[in-house]
PDB file of N, CA and C in Angstrom:
ATOM      1  N   UNK Z 192     -32.832  13.033 -53.733  1.00 41.00           N
ATOM      2  CA  UNK Z 192     -33.616  13.418 -52.585  1.00 41.00           C
ATOM      3  C   UNK Z 192     -34.398  12.220 -52.075  1.00 41.00           C
ATOM      4  N   UNK Z 193     -34.461  12.066 -50.761  1.00 44.00           N
ATOM      5  CA  UNK Z 193     -35.162  10.946 -50.161  1.00 44.00           C
ATOM      6  C   UNK Z 193     -36.666  11.167 -50.123  1.00 44.00           C
ATOM      7  N   UNK Z 194     -37.359  10.298 -49.430  1.00 46.00           N
ATOM      8  CA  UNK Z 194     -38.807  10.348 -49.346  1.00 46.00           C
ATOM      9  C   UNK Z 194     -39.279  11.521 -48.498  1.00 46.00           C
ATOM     10  N   UNK Z 195     -40.464  11.982 -48.791  1.00 48.00           N
ATOM     11  CA  UNK Z 195     -41.165  13.015 -48.016  1.00 48.00           C
ATOM     12  C   UNK Z 195     -40.323  14.237 -47.686  1.00 48.00           C
ATOM     13  N   UNK Z 196     -39.649  14.780 -48.673  1.00 50.00           N
ATOM     14  CA  UNK Z 196     -38.929  16.025 -48.473  1.00 50.00           C
ATOM     15  C   UNK Z 196     -37.603  15.900 -47.757  1.00 50.00           C
ATOM     16  N   UNK Z 197     -37.173  14.678 -47.534  1.00 55.00           N
ATOM     17  CA  UNK Z 197     -35.894  14.494 -46.867  1.00 55.00           C
ATOM     18  C   UNK Z 197     -34.758  14.682 -47.880  1.00 55.00           C
ATOM     19  N   UNK Z 198     -33.657  15.199 -47.404  1.00 65.00           N
ATOM     20  CA  UNK Z 198     -32.467  15.387 -48.220  1.00 65.00           C
ATOM     21  C   UNK Z 198     -31.562  14.184 -47.993  1.00 65.00           C
ATOM     22  N   UNK Z 199     -30.945  13.679 -49.055  1.00 75.00           N
ATOM     23  CA  UNK Z 199     -30.061  12.519 -48.914  1.00 75.00           C
ATOM     24  C   UNK Z 199     -28.899  12.832 -47.981  1.00 75.00           C
ATOM     25  N   UNK Z 200     -28.672  11.930 -47.042  1.00 84.00           N
ATOM     26  CA  UNK Z 200     -27.591  12.067 -46.078  1.00 84.00           C
ATOM     27  C   UNK Z 200     -26.927  10.710 -45.916  1.00 84.00           C
ATOM     28  N   UNK Z 201     -25.654  10.685 -45.567  1.00 87.00           N
ATOM     29  CA  UNK Z 201     -24.976   9.395 -45.408  1.00 87.00           C
ATOM     30  C   UNK Z 201     -25.535   8.621 -44.220  1.00 87.00           C
ATOM     31  N   UNK Z 202     -25.616   7.299 -44.372  1.00 86.00           N
ATOM     32  CA  UNK Z 202     -26.011   6.452 -43.258  1.00 86.00           C
ATOM     33  C   UNK Z 202     -24.923   6.410 -42.208  1.00 86.00           C
ATOM     34  N   UNK Z 203     -25.281   5.956 -41.036  1.00 83.00           N
ATOM     35  CA  UNK Z 203     -24.356   5.910 -39.906  1.00 83.00           C
ATOM     36  C   UNK Z 203     -23.066   5.176 -40.248  1.00 83.00           C
ATOM     37  N   UNK Z 204     -23.184   4.076 -40.988  1.00 85.00           N
ATOM     38  CA  UNK Z 204     -22.004   3.273 -41.321  1.00 85.00           C
ATOM     39  C   UNK Z 204     -21.064   3.989 -42.278  1.00 85.00           C
ATOM     40  N   UNK Z 205     -21.546   5.027 -42.954  1.00 88.00           N
ATOM     41  CA  UNK Z 205     -20.702   5.768 -43.902  1.00 88.00           C
ATOM     42  C   UNK Z 205     -20.027   6.985 -43.283  1.00 88.00           C
ATOM     43  N   UNK Z 206     -20.310   7.293 -42.031  1.00 89.00           N
ATOM     44  CA  UNK Z 206     -19.671   8.444 -41.390  1.00 89.00           C
ATOM     45  C   UNK Z 206     -18.221   8.098 -41.094  1.00 89.00           C
ATOM     46  N   UNK Z 207     -17.308   8.977 -41.509  1.00 93.00           N
ATOM     47  CA  UNK Z 207     -15.891   8.747 -41.238  1.00 93.00           C
ATOM     48  C   UNK Z 207     -15.343   9.869 -40.371  1.00 93.00           C
ATOM     49  N   UNK Z 208     -14.420   9.517 -39.515  1.00 94.00           N
ATOM     50  CA  UNK Z 208     -13.833  10.504 -38.616  1.00 94.00           C
ATOM     51  C   UNK Z 208     -13.151  11.642 -39.371  1.00 94.00           C
ATOM     52  N   UNK Z 209     -12.351  11.376 -40.420  1.00 95.00           N
ATOM     53  CA  UNK Z 209     -11.737  12.500 -41.136  1.00 95.00           C
ATOM     54  C   UNK Z 209     -12.763  13.482 -41.717  1.00 95.00           C
ATOM     55  N   UNK Z 210     -13.860  12.980 -42.272  1.00 95.00           N
ATOM     56  CA  UNK Z 210     -14.876  13.877 -42.839  1.00 95.00           C
ATOM     57  C   UNK Z 210     -15.571  14.681 -41.753  1.00 95.00           C
ATOM     58  N   UNK Z 211     -15.907  14.032 -40.645  1.00 96.00           N
ATOM     59  CA  UNK Z 211     -16.571  14.740 -39.547  1.00 96.00           C
ATOM     60  C   UNK Z 211     -15.636  15.806 -38.975  1.00 96.00           C
ATOM     61  N   UNK Z 212     -14.366  15.456 -38.754  1.00 95.00           N
ATOM     62  CA  UNK Z 212     -13.411  16.433 -38.214  1.00 95.00           C
ATOM     63  C   UNK Z 212     -13.198  17.588 -39.186  1.00 95.00           C
ATOM     64  N   UNK Z 213     -13.142  17.288 -40.482  1.00 96.00           N
ATOM     65  CA  UNK Z 213     -13.021  18.359 -41.480  1.00 96.00           C
ATOM     66  C   UNK Z 213     -14.235  19.284 -41.407  1.00 96.00           C
ATOM     67  N   UNK Z 214     -15.423  18.702 -41.315  1.00 96.00           N
ATOM     68  CA  UNK Z 214     -16.645  19.517 -41.248  1.00 96.00           C
ATOM     69  C   UNK Z 214     -16.639  20.415 -40.015  1.00 96.00           C
ATOM     70  N   UNK Z 215     -16.060  19.927 -38.930  1.00 96.00           N
ATOM     71  CA  UNK Z 215     -16.043  20.699 -37.675  1.00 96.00           C
ATOM     72  C   UNK Z 215     -14.830  21.620 -37.566  1.00 96.00           C
ATOM     73  N   UNK Z 216     -13.975  21.638 -38.595  1.00 94.00           N
ATOM     74  CA  UNK Z 216     -12.723  22.399 -38.499  1.00 94.00           C
ATOM     75  C   UNK Z 216     -12.843  23.853 -38.911  1.00 94.00           C
ATOM     76  N   UNK Z 217     -13.981  24.262 -39.451  1.00 95.00           N
ATOM     77  CA  UNK Z 217     -14.146  25.622 -39.953  1.00 95.00           C
ATOM     78  C   UNK Z 217     -14.941  26.464 -38.948  1.00 95.00           C
ATOM     79  N   UNK Z 218     -14.511  27.703 -38.675  1.00 93.00           N
ATOM     80  CA  UNK Z 218     -15.217  28.537 -37.692  1.00 93.00           C
ATOM     81  C   UNK Z 218     -16.694  28.781 -38.032  1.00 93.00           C
ATOM     82  N   UNK Z 219     -17.022  28.964 -39.297  1.00 95.00           N
ATOM     83  CA  UNK Z 219     -18.423  29.189 -39.672  1.00 95.00           C
ATOM     84  C   UNK Z 219     -19.239  27.930 -39.417  1.00 95.00           C
ATOM     85  N   UNK Z 220     -18.697  26.786 -39.791  1.00 96.00           N
ATOM     86  CA  UNK Z 220     -19.429  25.532 -39.565  1.00 96.00           C
ATOM     87  C   UNK Z 220     -19.550  25.243 -38.068  1.00 96.00           C
ATOM     88  N   UNK Z 221     -18.520  25.571 -37.298  1.00 95.00           N
ATOM     89  CA  UNK Z 221     -18.609  25.411 -35.841  1.00 95.00           C
ATOM     90  C   UNK Z 221     -19.694  26.307 -35.261  1.00 95.00           C
ATOM     91  N   UNK Z 222     -19.824  27.518 -35.790  1.00 94.00           N
ATOM     92  CA  UNK Z 222     -20.876  28.434 -35.329  1.00 94.00           C
ATOM     93  C   UNK Z 222     -22.252  27.840 -35.607  1.00 94.00           C
ATOM     94  N   UNK Z 223     -22.415  27.241 -36.778  1.00 96.00           N
ATOM     95  CA  UNK Z 223     -23.687  26.600 -37.128  1.00 96.00           C
ATOM     96  C   UNK Z 223     -23.970  25.448 -36.171  1.00 96.00           C
ATOM     97  N   UNK Z 224     -22.980  24.592 -35.936  1.00 96.00           N
ATOM     98  CA  UNK Z 224     -23.147  23.438 -35.056  1.00 96.00           C
ATOM     99  C   UNK Z 224     -23.491  23.883 -33.639  1.00 96.00           C
ATOM    100  N   UNK Z 225     -22.835  24.931 -33.156  1.00 95.00           N
ATOM    101  CA  UNK Z 225     -23.111  25.447 -31.816  1.00 95.00           C
ATOM    102  C   UNK Z 225     -24.541  25.966 -31.718  1.00 95.00           C
ATOM    103  N   UNK Z 226     -24.987  26.708 -32.724  1.00 95.00           N
ATOM    104  CA  UNK Z 226     -26.359  27.219 -32.724  1.00 95.00           C
ATOM    105  C   UNK Z 226     -27.376  26.087 -32.765  1.00 95.00           C
ATOM    106  N   UNK Z 227     -27.104  25.068 -33.564  1.00 96.00           N
ATOM    107  CA  UNK Z 227     -28.020  23.927 -33.639  1.00 96.00           C
ATOM    108  C   UNK Z 227     -28.036  23.148 -32.333  1.00 96.00           C
ATOM    109  N   UNK Z 228     -26.900  23.070 -31.675  1.00 94.00           N
ATOM    110  CA  UNK Z 228     -26.824  22.387 -30.388  1.00 94.00           C
ATOM    111  C   UNK Z 228     -27.711  23.097 -29.366  1.00 94.00           C
ATOM    112  N   UNK Z 229     -27.685  24.416 -29.400  1.00 92.00           N
ATOM    113  CA  UNK Z 229     -28.489  25.209 -28.459  1.00 92.00           C
ATOM    114  C   UNK Z 229     -29.975  25.171 -28.803  1.00 92.00           C
ATOM    115  N   UNK Z 230     -30.303  25.243 -30.095  1.00 93.00           N
ATOM    116  CA  UNK Z 230     -31.698  25.400 -30.530  1.00 93.00           C
ATOM    117  C   UNK Z 230     -32.421  24.074 -30.767  1.00 93.00           C
ATOM    118  N   UNK Z 231     -31.685  23.038 -31.085  1.00 93.00           N
ATOM    119  CA  UNK Z 231     -32.322  21.778 -31.450  1.00 93.00           C
ATOM    120  C   UNK Z 231     -32.555  21.696 -32.945  1.00 93.00           C
ATOM    121  N   UNK Z 232     -33.374  22.593 -33.466  1.00 95.00           N
ATOM    122  CA  UNK Z 232     -33.631  22.667 -34.906  1.00 95.00           C
ATOM    123  C   UNK Z 232     -33.805  24.133 -35.277  1.00 95.00           C
ATOM    124  N   UNK Z 233     -33.239  24.496 -36.424  1.00 95.00           N
ATOM    125  CA  UNK Z 233     -33.335  25.890 -36.885  1.00 95.00           C
ATOM    126  C   UNK Z 233     -33.566  25.922 -38.382  1.00 95.00           C
ATOM    127  N   UNK Z 234     -34.283  26.949 -38.814  1.00 94.00           N
ATOM    128  CA  UNK Z 234     -34.415  27.217 -40.240  1.00 94.00           C
ATOM    129  C   UNK Z 234     -33.083  27.775 -40.732  1.00 94.00           C
ATOM    130  N   UNK Z 235     -32.689  27.394 -41.946  1.00 89.00           N
ATOM    131  CA  UNK Z 235     -31.430  27.905 -42.512  1.00 89.00           C
ATOM    132  C   UNK Z 235     -31.386  29.427 -42.470  1.00 89.00           C
ATOM    133  N   UNK Z 236     -32.514  30.065 -42.710  1.00 89.00           N
ATOM    134  CA  UNK Z 236     -32.570  31.525 -42.754  1.00 89.00           C
ATOM    135  C   UNK Z 236     -32.376  32.201 -41.417  1.00 89.00           C
ATOM    136  N   UNK Z 237     -32.444  31.452 -40.328  1.00 92.00           N
ATOM    137  CA  UNK Z 237     -32.290  32.044 -38.999  1.00 92.00           C
ATOM    138  C   UNK Z 237     -30.915  31.819 -38.385  1.00 92.00           C
ATOM    139  N   UNK Z 238     -30.018  31.186 -39.137  1.00 94.00           N
ATOM    140  CA  UNK Z 238     -28.663  30.990 -38.628  1.00 94.00           C
ATOM    141  C   UNK Z 238     -27.945  32.333 -38.559  1.00 94.00           C
ATOM    142  N   UNK Z 239     -27.252  32.574 -37.460  1.00 92.00           N
ATOM    143  CA  UNK Z 239     -26.539  33.831 -37.261  1.00 92.00           C
ATOM    144  C   UNK Z 239     -25.075  33.635 -37.643  1.00 92.00           C
ATOM    145  N   UNK Z 240     -24.794  33.836 -38.944  1.00 93.00           N
ATOM    146  CA  UNK Z 240     -23.431  33.734 -39.451  1.00 93.00           C
ATOM    147  C   UNK Z 240     -23.162  34.925 -40.364  1.00 93.00           C
ATOM    148  N   UNK Z 241     -21.903  35.323 -40.425  1.00 90.00           N
ATOM    149  CA  UNK Z 241     -21.570  36.525 -41.205  1.00 90.00           C
ATOM    150  C   UNK Z 241     -20.903  36.155 -42.523  1.00 90.00           C
ATOM    151  N   UNK Z 242     -21.587  35.288 -43.298  1.00 94.00           N
ATOM    152  CA  UNK Z 242     -21.105  34.924 -44.623  1.00 94.00           C
ATOM    153  C   UNK Z 242     -22.259  35.067 -45.610  1.00 94.00           C
ATOM    154  N   UNK Z 243     -21.915  35.181 -46.888  1.00 93.00           N
ATOM    155  CA  UNK Z 243     -22.936  35.286 -47.931  1.00 93.00           C
ATOM    156  C   UNK Z 243     -23.771  34.013 -47.970  1.00 93.00           C
ATOM    157  N   UNK Z 244     -25.000  34.145 -48.443  1.00 90.00           N
ATOM    158  CA  UNK Z 244     -25.911  33.007 -48.514  1.00 90.00           C
ATOM    159  C   UNK Z 244     -25.312  31.846 -49.313  1.00 90.00           C
ATOM    160  N   UNK Z 245     -24.634  32.160 -50.422  1.00 91.00           N
ATOM    161  CA  UNK Z 245     -24.039  31.100 -51.238  1.00 91.00           C
ATOM    162  C   UNK Z 245     -22.909  30.397 -50.479  1.00 91.00           C
ATOM    163  N   UNK Z 246     -22.147  31.154 -49.704  1.00 94.00           N
ATOM    164  CA  UNK Z 246     -21.076  30.568 -48.890  1.00 94.00           C
ATOM    165  C   UNK Z 246     -21.672  29.697 -47.793  1.00 94.00           C
ATOM    166  N   UNK Z 247     -22.732  30.184 -47.170  1.00 94.00           N
ATOM    167  CA  UNK Z 247     -23.403  29.404 -46.129  1.00 94.00           C
ATOM    168  C   UNK Z 247     -23.917  28.084 -46.710  1.00 94.00           C
ATOM    169  N   UNK Z 248     -24.463  28.126 -47.904  1.00 94.00           N
ATOM    170  CA  UNK Z 248     -24.959  26.903 -48.550  1.00 94.00           C
ATOM    171  C   UNK Z 248     -23.855  25.871 -48.695  1.00 94.00           C
ATOM    172  N   UNK Z 249     -22.666  26.325 -49.068  1.00 96.00           N
ATOM    173  CA  UNK Z 249     -21.526  25.403 -49.191  1.00 96.00           C
ATOM    174  C   UNK Z 249     -21.149  24.807 -47.832  1.00 96.00           C
ATOM    175  N   UNK Z 250     -21.141  25.645 -46.797  1.00 97.00           N
ATOM    176  CA  UNK Z 250     -20.826  25.154 -45.450  1.00 97.00           C
ATOM    177  C   UNK Z 250     -21.865  24.127 -44.993  1.00 97.00           C
ATOM    178  N   UNK Z 251     -23.134  24.393 -45.263  1.00 96.00           N
ATOM    179  CA  UNK Z 251     -24.193  23.477 -44.860  1.00 96.00           C
ATOM    180  C   UNK Z 251     -24.084  22.160 -45.616  1.00 96.00           C
ATOM    181  N   UNK Z 252     -23.661  22.221 -46.877  1.00 95.00           N
ATOM    182  CA  UNK Z 252     -23.471  21.008 -47.668  1.00 95.00           C
ATOM    183  C   UNK Z 252     -22.356  20.148 -47.059  1.00 95.00           C
ATOM    184  N   UNK Z 253     -21.249  20.786 -46.652  1.00 96.00           N
ATOM    185  CA  UNK Z 253     -20.135  20.046 -46.033  1.00 96.00           C
ATOM    186  C   UNK Z 253     -20.618  19.352 -44.755  1.00 96.00           C
ATOM    187  N   UNK Z 254     -21.368  20.067 -43.930  1.00 97.00           N
ATOM    188  CA  UNK Z 254     -21.878  19.482 -42.681  1.00 97.00           C
ATOM    189  C   UNK Z 254     -22.824  18.317 -42.971  1.00 97.00           C
ATOM    190  N   UNK Z 255     -23.706  18.490 -43.948  1.00 95.00           N
ATOM    191  CA  UNK Z 255     -24.666  17.441 -44.296  1.00 95.00           C
ATOM    192  C   UNK Z 255     -23.959  16.213 -44.868  1.00 95.00           C
ATOM    193  N   UNK Z 256     -23.046  16.429 -45.813  1.00 95.00           N
ATOM    194  CA  UNK Z 256     -22.368  15.303 -46.464  1.00 95.00           C
ATOM    195  C   UNK Z 256     -21.443  14.548 -45.513  1.00 95.00           C
ATOM    196  N   UNK Z 257     -20.945  15.230 -44.487  1.00 96.00           N
ATOM    197  CA  UNK Z 257     -20.111  14.565 -43.479  1.00 96.00           C
ATOM    198  C   UNK Z 257     -20.967  13.808 -42.469  1.00 96.00           C
ATOM    199  N   UNK Z 258     -22.281  14.066 -42.475  1.00 95.00           N
ATOM    200  CA  UNK Z 258     -23.179  13.400 -41.548  1.00 95.00           C
ATOM    201  C   UNK Z 258     -23.348  14.108 -40.223  1.00 95.00           C
ATOM    202  N   UNK Z 259     -22.914  15.365 -40.139  1.00 97.00           N
ATOM    203  CA  UNK Z 259     -23.020  16.113 -38.879  1.00 97.00           C
ATOM    204  C   UNK Z 259     -24.437  16.649 -38.682  1.00 97.00           C
ATOM    205  N   UNK Z 260     -25.087  17.059 -39.770  1.00 96.00           N
ATOM    206  CA  UNK Z 260     -26.421  17.652 -39.658  1.00 96.00           C
ATOM    207  C   UNK Z 260     -27.463  16.859 -40.441  1.00 96.00           C
ATOM    208  N   UNK Z 261     -28.696  17.043 -40.032  1.00 95.00           N
ATOM    209  CA  UNK Z 261     -29.862  16.496 -40.733  1.00 95.00           C
ATOM    210  C   UNK Z 261     -30.626  17.692 -41.303  1.00 95.00           C
ATOM    211  N   UNK Z 262     -31.063  17.589 -42.551  1.00 93.00           N
ATOM    212  CA  UNK Z 262     -31.834  18.646 -43.196  1.00 93.00           C
ATOM    213  C   UNK Z 262     -33.228  18.120 -43.498  1.00 93.00           C
ATOM    214  N   UNK Z 263     -34.226  18.866 -43.044  1.00 93.00           N
ATOM    215  CA  UNK Z 263     -35.619  18.511 -43.284  1.00 93.00           C
ATOM    216  C   UNK Z 263     -36.263  19.637 -44.081  1.00 93.00           C
ATOM    217  N   UNK Z 264     -36.889  19.283 -45.189  1.00 91.00           N
ATOM    218  CA  UNK Z 264     -37.592  20.287 -45.990  1.00 91.00           C
ATOM    219  C   UNK Z 264     -39.040  20.383 -45.527  1.00 91.00           C
ATOM    220  N   UNK Z 265     -39.517  21.625 -45.456  1.00 90.00           N
ATOM    221  CA  UNK Z 265     -40.920  21.889 -45.138  1.00 90.00           C
ATOM    222  C   UNK Z 265     -41.350  23.011 -46.072  1.00 90.00           C
ATOM    223  N   UNK Z 266     -42.017  22.650 -47.175  1.00 91.00           N
ATOM    224  CA  UNK Z 266     -42.344  23.651 -48.188  1.00 91.00           C
ATOM    225  C   UNK Z 266     -41.063  24.162 -48.806  1.00 91.00           C
ATOM    226  N   UNK Z 267     -40.872  25.478 -48.786  1.00 89.00           N
ATOM    227  CA  UNK Z 267     -39.650  26.048 -49.361  1.00 89.00           C
ATOM    228  C   UNK Z 267     -38.587  26.325 -48.299  1.00 89.00           C
ATOM    229  N   UNK Z 268     -38.830  25.905 -47.077  1.00 90.00           N
ATOM    230  CA  UNK Z 268     -37.841  26.103 -46.017  1.00 90.00           C
ATOM    231  C   UNK Z 268     -37.081  24.820 -45.747  1.00 90.00           C
ATOM    232  N   UNK Z 269     -35.846  24.996 -45.313  1.00 91.00           N
ATOM    233  CA  UNK Z 269     -35.026  23.859 -44.868  1.00 91.00           C
ATOM    234  C   UNK Z 269     -34.726  24.051 -43.385  1.00 91.00           C
ATOM    235  N   UNK Z 270     -34.972  22.996 -42.638  1.00 95.00           N
ATOM    236  CA  UNK Z 270     -34.733  22.999 -41.204  1.00 95.00           C
ATOM    237  C   UNK Z 270     -33.540  22.091 -40.913  1.00 95.00           C
ATOM    238  N   UNK Z 271     -32.636  22.582 -40.088  1.00 96.00           N
ATOM    239  CA  UNK Z 271     -31.413  21.849 -39.756  1.00 96.00           C
ATOM    240  C   UNK Z 271     -31.432  21.403 -38.304  1.00 96.00           C
ATOM    241  N   UNK Z 272     -30.857  20.236 -38.079  1.00 96.00           N
ATOM    242  CA  UNK Z 272     -30.628  19.758 -36.720  1.00 96.00           C
ATOM    243  C   UNK Z 272     -29.351  18.923 -36.732  1.00 96.00           C
ATOM    244  N   UNK Z 273     -28.777  18.748 -35.554  1.00 96.00           N
ATOM    245  CA  UNK Z 273     -27.578  17.915 -35.432  1.00 96.00           C
ATOM    246  C   UNK Z 273     -27.985  16.451 -35.398  1.00 96.00           C
ATOM    247  N   UNK Z 274     -27.162  15.622 -35.959  1.00 96.00           N
ATOM    248  CA  UNK Z 274     -27.362  14.174 -35.870  1.00 96.00           C
ATOM    249  C   UNK Z 274     -26.627  13.674 -34.624  1.00 96.00           C
ATOM    250  N   UNK Z 275     -26.943  14.286 -33.503  1.00 95.00           N
ATOM    251  CA  UNK Z 275     -26.218  14.064 -32.247  1.00 95.00           C
ATOM    252  C   UNK Z 275     -26.213  12.592 -31.834  1.00 95.00           C
ATOM    253  N   UNK Z 276     -27.369  11.940 -31.815  1.00 94.00           N
ATOM    254  CA  UNK Z 276     -27.431  10.546 -31.368  1.00 94.00           C
ATOM    255  C   UNK Z 276     -26.597   9.639 -32.268  1.00 94.00           C
ATOM    256  N   UNK Z 277     -26.708   9.852 -33.572  1.00 94.00           N
ATOM    257  CA  UNK Z 277     -25.944   9.025 -34.511  1.00 94.00           C
ATOM    258  C   UNK Z 277     -24.441   9.271 -34.376  1.00 94.00           C
ATOM    259  N   UNK Z 278     -24.059  10.545 -34.249  1.00 95.00           N
ATOM    260  CA  UNK Z 278     -22.635  10.864 -34.084  1.00 95.00           C
ATOM    261  C   UNK Z 278     -22.100  10.275 -32.776  1.00 95.00           C
ATOM    262  N   UNK Z 279     -22.914  10.329 -31.726  1.00 95.00           N
ATOM    263  CA  UNK Z 279     -22.481   9.778 -30.438  1.00 95.00           C
ATOM    264  C   UNK Z 279     -22.325   8.258 -30.507  1.00 95.00           C
ATOM    265  N   UNK Z 280     -23.175   7.586 -31.288  1.00 94.00           N
ATOM    266  CA  UNK Z 280     -23.036   6.132 -31.439  1.00 94.00           C
ATOM    267  C   UNK Z 280     -21.776   5.790 -32.233  1.00 94.00           C
ATOM    268  N   UNK Z 281     -21.511   6.574 -33.261  1.00 94.00           N
ATOM    269  CA  UNK Z 281     -20.372   6.275 -34.144  1.00 94.00           C
ATOM    270  C   UNK Z 281     -19.042   6.729 -33.523  1.00 94.00           C
ATOM    271  N   UNK Z 282     -19.055   7.941 -32.940  1.00 96.00           N
ATOM    272  CA  UNK Z 282     -17.836   8.530 -32.353  1.00 96.00           C
ATOM    273  C   UNK Z 282     -18.171   9.045 -30.949  1.00 96.00           C
ATOM    274  N   UNK Z 283     -18.251   8.161 -29.957  1.00 96.00           N
ATOM    275  CA  UNK Z 283     -18.686   8.558 -28.613  1.00 96.00           C
ATOM    276  C   UNK Z 283     -17.877   9.721 -28.041  1.00 96.00           C
ATOM    277  N   UNK Z 284     -18.597  10.750 -27.593  1.00 95.00           N
ATOM    278  CA  UNK Z 284     -17.977  11.889 -26.923  1.00 95.00           C
ATOM    279  C   UNK Z 284     -17.393  12.946 -27.841  1.00 95.00           C
ATOM    280  N   UNK Z 285     -17.301  12.680 -29.141  1.00 95.00           N
ATOM    281  CA  UNK Z 285     -16.652  13.626 -30.050  1.00 95.00           C
ATOM    282  C   UNK Z 285     -17.377  14.973 -30.098  1.00 95.00           C
ATOM    283  N   UNK Z 286     -18.670  14.931 -30.367  1.00 94.00           N
ATOM    284  CA  UNK Z 286     -19.409  16.179 -30.525  1.00 94.00           C
ATOM    285  C   UNK Z 286     -19.403  17.000 -29.236  1.00 94.00           C
ATOM    286  N   UNK Z 287     -19.600  16.341 -28.110  1.00 93.00           N
ATOM    287  CA  UNK Z 287     -19.586  17.069 -26.836  1.00 93.00           C
ATOM    288  C   UNK Z 287     -18.217  17.676 -26.562  1.00 93.00           C
ATOM    289  N   UNK Z 288     -17.159  16.961 -26.909  1.00 94.00           N
ATOM    290  CA  UNK Z 288     -15.809  17.499 -26.715  1.00 94.00           C
ATOM    291  C   UNK Z 288     -15.581  18.736 -27.569  1.00 94.00           C
ATOM    292  N   UNK Z 289     -16.002  18.656 -28.831  1.00 93.00           N
ATOM    293  CA  UNK Z 289     -15.832  19.798 -29.738  1.00 93.00           C
ATOM    294  C   UNK Z 289     -16.661  20.987 -29.249  1.00 93.00           C
ATOM    295  N   UNK Z 290     -17.926  20.745 -28.910  1.00 91.00           N
ATOM    296  CA  UNK Z 290     -18.777  21.841 -28.428  1.00 91.00           C
ATOM    297  C   UNK Z 290     -18.238  22.422 -27.128  1.00 91.00           C
ATOM    298  N   UNK Z 291     -17.735  21.575 -26.240  1.00 91.00           N
ATOM    299  CA  UNK Z 291     -17.139  22.058 -24.994  1.00 91.00           C
ATOM    300  C   UNK Z 291     -15.923  22.930 -25.240  1.00 91.00           C
ATOM    301  N   UNK Z 292     -15.116  22.551 -26.228  1.00 89.00           N
ATOM    302  CA  UNK Z 292     -13.933  23.341 -26.561  1.00 89.00           C
ATOM    303  C   UNK Z 292     -14.322  24.686 -27.149  1.00 89.00           C
ATOM    304  N   UNK Z 293     -15.363  24.710 -27.973  1.00 82.00           N
ATOM    305  CA  UNK Z 293     -15.828  25.972 -28.570  1.00 82.00           C
ATOM    306  C   UNK Z 293     -16.324  26.912 -27.476  1.00 82.00           C
ATOM    307  N   UNK Z 294     -17.073  26.381 -26.538  1.00 70.00           N
ATOM    308  CA  UNK Z 294     -17.604  27.218 -25.458  1.00 70.00           C
ATOM    309  C   UNK Z 294     -16.481  27.758 -24.589  1.00 70.00           C
ATOM    310  N   UNK Z 295     -15.453  26.937 -24.291  1.00 64.00           N
ATOM    311  CA  UNK Z 295     -14.330  27.404 -23.476  1.00 64.00           C
ATOM    312  C   UNK Z 295     -13.543  28.504 -24.182  1.00 64.00           C
ATOM    313  N   UNK Z 296     -13.374  28.373 -25.502  1.00 60.00           N
ATOM    314  CA  UNK Z 296     -12.603  29.361 -26.252  1.00 60.00           C
ATOM    315  C   UNK Z 296     -13.399  30.658 -26.424  1.00 60.00           C
ATOM    316  N   UNK Z 297     -14.665  30.524 -26.822  1.00 59.00           N
ATOM    317  CA  UNK Z 297     -15.479  31.707 -27.129  1.00 59.00           C
ATOM    318  C   UNK Z 297     -16.116  32.325 -25.889  1.00 59.00           C
ATOM    319  N   UNK Z 298     -16.429  31.521 -24.904  1.00 52.00           N
ATOM    320  CA  UNK Z 298     -17.171  32.001 -23.744  1.00 52.00           C
ATOM    321  C   UNK Z 298     -16.271  32.489 -22.697  1.00 52.00           C
TER     322      UNK Z 298
END
């Protein structure tokens, strides 16, 4: 665990396209990413997904380890946000393309 309640996450130079694409390839993880895109930051407990808490934890771990999300601890709560700026620097346009495709399919 990093300083001041931060959770260890890969640095920008360690983000790889295969890992990011894998993290974005699952419908539950895409739902999380879409909600975070809309909200900016959300508590893990407020995510609207239809999976068990233990399953959600695994999905959140995949997103975090791939570098898609940032996790901030505040007491016993974990707050999630997208690493949008970092992802855009590393893979320009990727996140917006994926989110745009999700909205076209679901909306």
